[in-house]
Amino acid sequence: MALMVQAIRGMNDLLPEDTSVWQQVEKVLRQTMSSYGYSEVRMPIVEKTNLFCRAIGEVTDVVEKEMYSFEDRSGDHLSLRPEGTAGCVRAVLEHNLAYNQEQRLWYMGPMFRHERPQKGRYRQFHQMGVEVFGLNGPDIDAELIALTYSIWKKFGIENELELQLNSLGSAQERAAYREDLVKFLEAHFDDLDEDSKRRTHTNPLRVLDTKDEKVIEILKDAPKLSNYFGEETKNHFDRLQKFLDKLGIKYVLNDRLVRGLDYYNLTVFEWVTTALGAQGTVCGGGRYDALVEQLGGSPTKAVGFGLGMERLILLLTTLGKIAPKPNVDVYVVGAGDEVELHMLEVSNFLRTELPQARIMTHCGGGNFKKQFKKADKVQAKVAVIIGEAEIANKSVTIKDMNNQDAQQQEVAIADAPKAILEILNK
Ligand code: ATP
Ligand code: MG
């Protein structure tokens, strides 16, 4: 039967097997942020379109082609957020969070971009984002990279991701470079692909991260941004590399790394894998010292990154580093009208006594054989059996589901939590 209405292309349902994996990943991310002393913020998913145009840049792919924008019933121009930094900066300004103080913030949630869906590229995807305000770097730049590296290590994928590093210099340095780069691109204009031609006059630095092989070849002779760097930029970049060396984090300098959004300066970085095809960037970020002022705040240094959760999870599952886990530790079975009345009550008692344990009560009747099949299916480690005899004795019978040789033991209800815990802790 054809479904009348299906999900929107590129917007995925996460089913129980998926959420089991997602929850494991989210737990590691939350735990990491907490161990670095960062605070969580939660922003709305919808913001005024204006905010993204001003923050991300009018001539970026995201704003030109990828935003889900609409007019709401009051005629306001709104967009689903394509990324988190703009909304986070807006919130920080609105609530004066960065006034005379630093902030180290993180968030996690869905982002929306109207792109062509493919493996690792979706229209609704999720990011964990980190934004730090009020710190100059490069120590904090290094901390953010170290933080992401510690996440890879926790999953055992630190050797699967390559850190690419670049400096975009200051706005003045980029402006000088831009002039010479445009001259160079104009001189080779006829050999450029359509995208690069268009970008030559709208956003020439973006030409540098073209995927067109011919253009990449041409760019080998292009002027280098690093030749336009003054002392300050050089020192920042050198010192960042010293921090990374000290931490034993390997990196590759990539002077074609410019990132897709307009607001970056100085440090930019990406963590890239070859295991996911063209969608190889799992995490990217950098410094954006001008953005706060650009959005109406007083000048405030800032640095951050966005981590693509789908790509991280795809990488983890591709490499066999993560798998769904069972949801149930204890399955409570029983047969008969009178027994059923007791089952929910006994289960509640067990949940109160064992708040960490995941306890499912059999519902829907049926014989014991059928009920044990269910217990097996949910991969319960313990079955708690209630029959007429148990009710008369104010007891339950406990069965170790992973040890067929173990004796079932009947214990007083009051002693059941301890007996269950012994099996769960084995
Ligand atoms: P790409 O070059 O792959 O389009 P991007 O530069 O547009 O990435 P950012 O805006 O830097 O990506 O977002 C940070 C991270 O979010 C990316 O490195 C990636 O892991 C993830 N991401 C971005 N767009 C998507 C998408 N459409 N679907 C899934 N993940 C995405
Ligand atoms: Mg993109």
XYZ file of C-alpha atoms and ligand atoms in Angstrom:
458
model
C 0.000 0.000 0.000
C 1.387 3.365 -0.953
C 1.659 5.676 2.033
C -0.445 8.782 1.628
C 2.179 11.065 3.133
C 5.859 10.298 3.464
C 8.662 12.078 5.272
C 10.394 14.925 3.458
C 13.369 13.821 1.373
C 16.582 14.233 3.334
C 14.771 14.356 6.683
C 15.173 11.115 8.574
C 13.265 9.276 11.253
C 15.466 7.887 13.978
C 14.059 4.497 14.946
C 14.782 2.585 18.185
C 17.974 0.962 16.845
C 19.194 4.401 15.744
C 18.326 6.202 18.958
C 20.179 3.560 20.916
C 23.358 4.511 19.036
C 22.594 8.253 19.102
C 22.108 8.200 22.870
C 25.497 6.558 23.366
C 27.146 9.231 21.216
C 25.257 12.085 22.862
C 26.304 10.793 26.263
C 29.991 10.912 25.322
C 29.599 14.421 23.875
C 27.754 15.728 26.961
C 30.265 14.099 29.257
C 33.166 15.648 27.320
C 31.673 19.146 27.433
C 31.072 18.805 31.127
C 34.619 17.613 31.762
C 35.928 20.757 30.041
C 33.634 22.980 32.149
C 31.466 24.220 29.254
C 27.794 25.209 29.709
C 24.900 24.124 27.529
C 22.641 26.656 25.785
C 19.474 25.880 23.833
C 18.341 28.308 21.164
C 15.163 28.338 19.070
C 15.254 26.406 15.803
C 13.630 29.313 13.944
C 15.205 32.780 13.761
C 14.670 35.877 11.644
C 16.090 35.296 8.153
C 17.943 38.534 8.486
C 20.138 37.123 11.245
C 21.543 34.402 9.000
C 22.031 36.735 6.031
C 24.031 39.123 8.160
C 25.987 36.520 10.102
C 26.752 33.899 7.487
C 27.087 36.251 4.505
C 24.748 36.980 1.586
C 26.945 35.288 -1.008
C 27.611 32.008 0.770
C 26.104 28.729 -0.462
C 24.135 28.424 2.750
C 22.328 31.752 2.385
C 22.120 31.815 -1.408
C 20.816 28.305 -1.953
C 20.291 26.243 1.139
C 18.025 28.023 3.605
C 14.490 26.974 4.456
C 12.929 30.426 4.572
C 9.291 31.361 4.830
C 6.923 34.097 5.822
C 4.869 33.296 8.901
C 1.258 34.320 9.446
C 2.264 37.750 10.720
C 4.386 38.365 7.630
C 7.729 37.988 9.442
C 10.579 36.536 7.366
C 11.875 33.497 9.209
C 14.276 30.638 8.521
C 14.960 27.236 9.994
C 18.492 27.524 11.343
C 21.111 26.218 8.892
C 23.790 26.344 11.605
C 24.075 27.291 15.251
C 26.642 30.059 15.533
C 24.388 32.922 14.383
C 21.633 32.044 16.860
C 24.125 31.525 19.644
C 25.724 34.934 19.086
C 22.266 36.491 18.936
C 21.348 34.883 22.265
C 24.640 35.912 23.873
C 24.043 39.527 22.798
C 20.390 39.564 23.728
C 21.176 38.370 27.256
C 24.434 40.268 27.647
C 26.338 37.068 28.388
C 29.679 38.230 27.025
C 29.742 41.620 28.725
C 33.069 41.807 30.591
C 33.205 38.064 30.920
C 34.144 35.002 28.940
C 31.687 32.294 27.990
C 32.334 28.721 26.932
C 29.105 27.354 25.518
C 27.839 24.293 23.673
C 24.585 23.145 22.103
C 23.239 20.176 20.237
C 20.312 19.944 17.867
C 18.847 19.871 14.363
C 19.947 22.177 11.521
C 18.282 22.540 8.121
C 19.796 23.022 4.674
C 18.149 22.474 1.323
C 20.931 20.413 -0.251
C 20.873 17.358 -2.499
C 20.448 14.451 -0.073
C 23.097 11.749 -0.223
C 25.138 9.662 2.196
C 26.322 12.015 4.951
C 24.357 14.956 3.560
C 20.780 15.534 4.649
C 18.249 18.351 4.741
C 17.695 17.950 8.445
C 20.924 17.062 10.186
C 22.296 17.513 13.674
C 25.272 19.346 15.014
C 26.961 19.638 18.311
C 28.314 23.157 18.336
C 30.742 24.903 20.655
C 31.183 28.681 20.864
C 33.622 30.508 23.111
C 33.423 34.275 23.678
C 35.907 36.725 25.153
C 39.151 34.804 24.647
C 41.907 35.789 22.259
C 43.603 32.499 21.600
C 45.567 30.707 20.409
C 45.401 28.704 23.660
C 41.610 28.456 23.480
C 41.804 27.562 19.758
C 44.067 24.694 20.787
C 41.688 23.698 23.584
C 38.812 23.351 21.111
C 40.904 21.158 18.851
C 42.098 19.113 21.834
C 38.507 18.745 22.970
C 37.402 17.314 19.618
C 40.463 15.065 19.584
C 39.493 13.724 23.019
C 36.066 12.837 21.582
C 37.671 10.836 18.740
C 39.871 9.087 21.290
C 36.929 8.054 23.420
C 35.447 6.337 20.365
C 38.791 4.882 19.209
C 38.723 6.763 15.889
C 41.574 9.226 16.475
C 43.563 7.617 13.657
C 40.673 7.791 11.207
C 40.460 11.586 11.138
C 42.997 14.017 9.777
C 43.197 17.501 11.251
C 43.554 20.149 8.549
C 44.629 23.547 9.692
C 44.884 26.968 8.131
C 44.961 30.632 9.062
C 42.766 33.127 7.250
C 44.620 36.083 8.719
C 42.970 39.384 9.592
C 40.315 41.193 7.559
C 42.953 43.690 6.320
C 45.341 40.939 5.264
C 42.553 39.131 3.480
C 41.454 42.312 1.695
C 44.957 42.859 0.300
C 45.192 39.237 -0.722
C 41.739 39.274 -2.242
C 42.730 41.975 -4.717
C 45.681 39.957 -5.986
C 43.722 36.722 -6.005
C 40.954 38.289 -8.110
C 43.588 39.549 -10.578
C 45.016 36.030 -10.787
C 41.574 34.442 -11.266
C 40.661 36.993 -13.939
C 43.835 36.125 -15.801
C 42.697 32.457 -15.858
C 38.991 33.205 -16.121
C 38.254 31.157 -19.250
C 39.678 27.999 -17.673
C 37.575 28.220 -14.497
C 34.448 26.159 -13.896
C 31.092 27.935 -13.594
C 31.072 28.071 -9.782
C 34.564 29.507 -9.645
C 33.728 32.086 -12.308
C 30.747 33.231 -10.311
C 32.738 33.324 -7.074
C 35.634 35.268 -8.556
C 33.677 38.452 -8.057
C 31.352 37.539 -5.205
C 33.502 35.468 -2.840
C 36.921 34.812 -4.405
C 38.447 33.054 -1.394
C 35.808 30.362 -1.785
C 37.315 29.494 -5.155
C 40.250 28.082 -3.183
C 38.212 25.155 -1.866
C 36.832 24.143 -5.260
C 36.555 20.421 -5.953
C 37.223 20.951 -9.699
C 40.522 19.201 -10.546
C 41.400 21.610 -13.350
C 40.879 24.643 -11.137
C 42.913 23.008 -8.354
C 45.785 22.662 -10.842
C 45.496 26.327 -11.863
C 45.439 27.427 -8.220
C 48.867 25.918 -7.600
C 50.336 29.125 -9.052
C 47.891 31.460 -7.282
C 49.153 33.968 -4.720
C 49.306 32.563 -1.174
C 47.385 34.232 1.627
C 50.191 33.438 4.090
C 52.491 35.802 2.179
C 50.216 38.645 3.265
C 50.381 37.834 6.993
C 51.799 40.354 9.491
C 53.549 39.504 12.778
C 50.395 39.101 14.824
C 48.797 36.565 12.513
C 52.058 34.657 12.148
C 52.548 34.494 15.917
C 49.000 33.324 16.504
C 49.344 30.537 13.961
C 52.834 29.475 15.088
C 51.828 29.334 18.709
C 48.691 27.318 17.921
C 50.921 24.772 16.203
C 53.206 24.691 19.262
C 50.232 23.890 21.492
C 49.166 21.082 19.188
C 52.707 19.705 19.003
C 52.881 19.711 22.783
C 49.576 17.826 22.979
C 50.782 15.305 20.407
C 47.969 16.174 18.003
C 49.039 15.752 14.394
C 47.844 18.175 11.727
C 48.240 18.965 8.066
C 48.551 22.569 6.908
C 46.091 23.174 4.100
C 46.196 26.646 2.582
C 43.114 25.886 0.484
C 40.975 25.450 3.592
C 38.723 28.520 3.735
C 35.419 27.095 5.090
C 32.003 27.869 3.708
C 30.822 30.665 5.954
C 32.030 34.229 5.711
C 32.700 35.059 9.314
C 36.020 33.320 9.946
C 39.445 34.886 10.588
C 42.815 33.544 11.799
C 42.433 29.895 12.848
C 40.274 27.575 10.773
C 40.287 23.784 11.018
C 38.504 20.683 9.804
C 38.597 17.045 10.853
C 38.374 14.969 7.697
C 38.005 11.249 7.048
C 38.421 9.298 3.825
C 35.939 6.649 5.010
C 32.761 8.550 4.061
C 33.372 9.485 0.430
C 32.802 13.090 -0.560
C 31.116 13.931 2.753
C 34.362 13.532 4.651
C 34.327 16.564 6.933
C 33.055 15.458 10.310
C 33.835 18.648 12.196
C 34.870 22.153 11.244
C 35.408 25.444 12.963
C 37.521 28.453 13.557
C 37.838 31.946 14.918
C 35.254 34.633 14.131
C 36.376 37.754 15.946
C 34.295 40.186 13.888
C 30.908 38.515 14.079
C 29.719 39.790 17.452
C 30.319 43.383 16.412
C 28.805 42.718 12.997
C 25.608 41.649 14.771
C 25.505 44.805 16.869
C 27.537 43.887 19.955
C 30.733 45.435 21.251
C 33.893 43.866 19.805
C 34.259 40.379 21.319
C 36.731 37.675 20.351
C 35.122 34.375 19.496
C 35.974 30.885 18.313
C 33.917 27.754 17.779
C 33.213 24.628 15.808
C 30.357 22.492 14.530
C 30.433 18.715 14.629
C 28.159 16.829 12.233
C 26.513 14.119 14.300
C 25.237 12.054 11.340
C 28.728 11.926 9.855
C 30.296 11.000 13.194
C 27.729 8.240 13.695
C 28.114 7.036 10.115
C 31.859 6.822 10.650
C 31.444 4.961 13.947
C 29.017 2.416 12.494
C 31.061 2.006 9.280
C 34.124 1.190 11.378
C 32.146 -1.077 13.719
C 32.948 1.124 16.711
C 29.379 1.325 17.962
C 26.236 -0.827 17.895
C 22.705 -0.638 19.289
C 22.410 -1.786 22.894
C 19.499 -3.612 24.544
C 17.083 -1.406 26.493
C 15.899 -3.875 29.099
C 17.719 -5.449 32.049
C 14.838 -7.098 33.864
C 11.678 -8.648 32.394
C 8.802 -9.400 34.761
C 6.586 -12.335 33.763
C 3.479 -13.913 35.273
C 0.291 -15.641 34.245
C -3.261 -15.448 35.528
C -5.760 -12.706 36.387
C -4.728 -12.456 40.019
C -1.006 -12.559 39.181
C -1.307 -9.790 36.587
C -2.648 -7.493 39.273
C 0.550 -8.048 41.263
C 2.998 -7.733 38.363
C 2.700 -3.968 37.893
C 2.951 -3.429 41.626
C 6.015 -5.637 42.055
C 7.668 -3.957 39.048
C 7.095 -0.535 40.584
C 8.652 -1.691 43.839
C 11.693 -2.981 41.942
C 12.021 0.302 39.997
C 11.975 2.280 43.230
C 14.626 0.061 44.792
C 16.753 -0.219 41.623
C 16.458 3.180 39.932
C 19.348 2.401 37.551
C 17.836 -0.848 36.299
C 15.607 -0.934 33.212
C 12.590 -2.996 34.086
C 9.899 -4.069 31.615
C 6.675 -5.711 32.713
C 5.134 -8.289 30.412
C 1.729 -7.159 29.161
C -0.848 -8.963 27.101
C -1.008 -12.320 28.884
C -0.096 -15.641 27.280
C 1.703 -18.679 28.688
C 5.151 -18.627 30.287
C 6.832 -19.996 27.171
C 5.607 -17.066 25.125
C 6.574 -14.623 27.864
C 10.126 -15.975 28.128
C 10.464 -15.620 24.376
C 9.708 -11.938 24.850
C 12.299 -11.721 27.632
C 14.851 -13.239 25.235
C 13.850 -10.920 22.443
C 14.479 -7.790 24.503
C 17.729 -9.401 25.720
C 16.816 -9.109 29.380
C 19.506 -10.341 31.739
C 17.078 -11.240 34.494
C 13.526 -12.611 34.484
C 11.355 -12.059 37.531
C 8.665 -14.725 37.654
C 5.413 -14.344 39.562
C 2.974 -17.268 39.901
C 0.199 -18.276 42.302
C 2.744 -19.814 44.681
C 4.842 -16.650 44.766
C 1.794 -14.560 45.605
C 0.923 -16.864 48.475
C 4.554 -16.689 49.728
C 4.957 -12.913 49.145
C 7.935 -13.862 47.011
C 9.213 -13.810 43.433
C 11.372 -16.248 41.497
C 14.509 -14.872 39.875
C 16.089 -16.363 36.779
C 19.497 -15.540 35.285
C 18.706 -15.382 31.563
C 22.337 -15.664 30.473
C 23.112 -18.746 32.522
C 20.924 -21.722 31.704
C 22.608 -23.854 34.399
C 21.932 -21.440 37.243
C 19.176 -22.464 39.633
C 16.116 -20.267 39.668
C 15.826 -18.854 43.143
C 12.683 -17.933 45.012
C 13.273 -14.960 47.312
C 11.065 -12.766 49.486
C 9.938 -9.687 47.528
C 11.933 -7.477 49.903
C 15.117 -9.403 49.016
C 14.512 -9.406 45.260
C 16.387 -6.131 44.486
C 19.578 -7.494 46.030
C 19.287 -10.827 44.172
C 18.648 -9.029 40.862
C 21.555 -6.667 41.376
C 23.907 -9.597 41.975
C 23.075 -10.972 38.539
C 23.195 -7.566 36.813
C 26.600 -6.779 38.314
C 28.142 -10.077 37.246
P 30.238 20.485 3.560
O 31.477 21.070 2.938
O 30.330 19.010 3.743
O 28.982 20.943 2.879
P 30.006 22.643 5.432
O 31.292 23.367 5.332
O 28.819 23.167 4.713
O 30.200 21.082 5.060
P 29.652 23.450 8.180
O 28.709 24.539 7.891
O 31.024 23.779 8.578
O 29.665 22.404 6.960
O 28.995 22.497 9.279
C 29.785 21.757 10.213
C 29.590 20.272 10.047
O 28.210 19.930 9.933
C 30.180 19.699 8.769
O 31.544 19.472 8.920
C 29.409 18.413 8.611
O 29.937 17.400 9.443
C 28.040 18.791 9.117
N 27.131 19.091 7.996
C 27.039 20.228 7.256
N 26.068 20.145 6.344
C 25.498 18.916 6.509
C 24.421 18.214 5.871
N 23.703 18.769 4.906
N 24.125 16.966 6.294
C 24.844 16.382 7.283
N 25.850 16.987 7.928
C 26.189 18.238 7.545
Mg 27.860 22.646 2.898
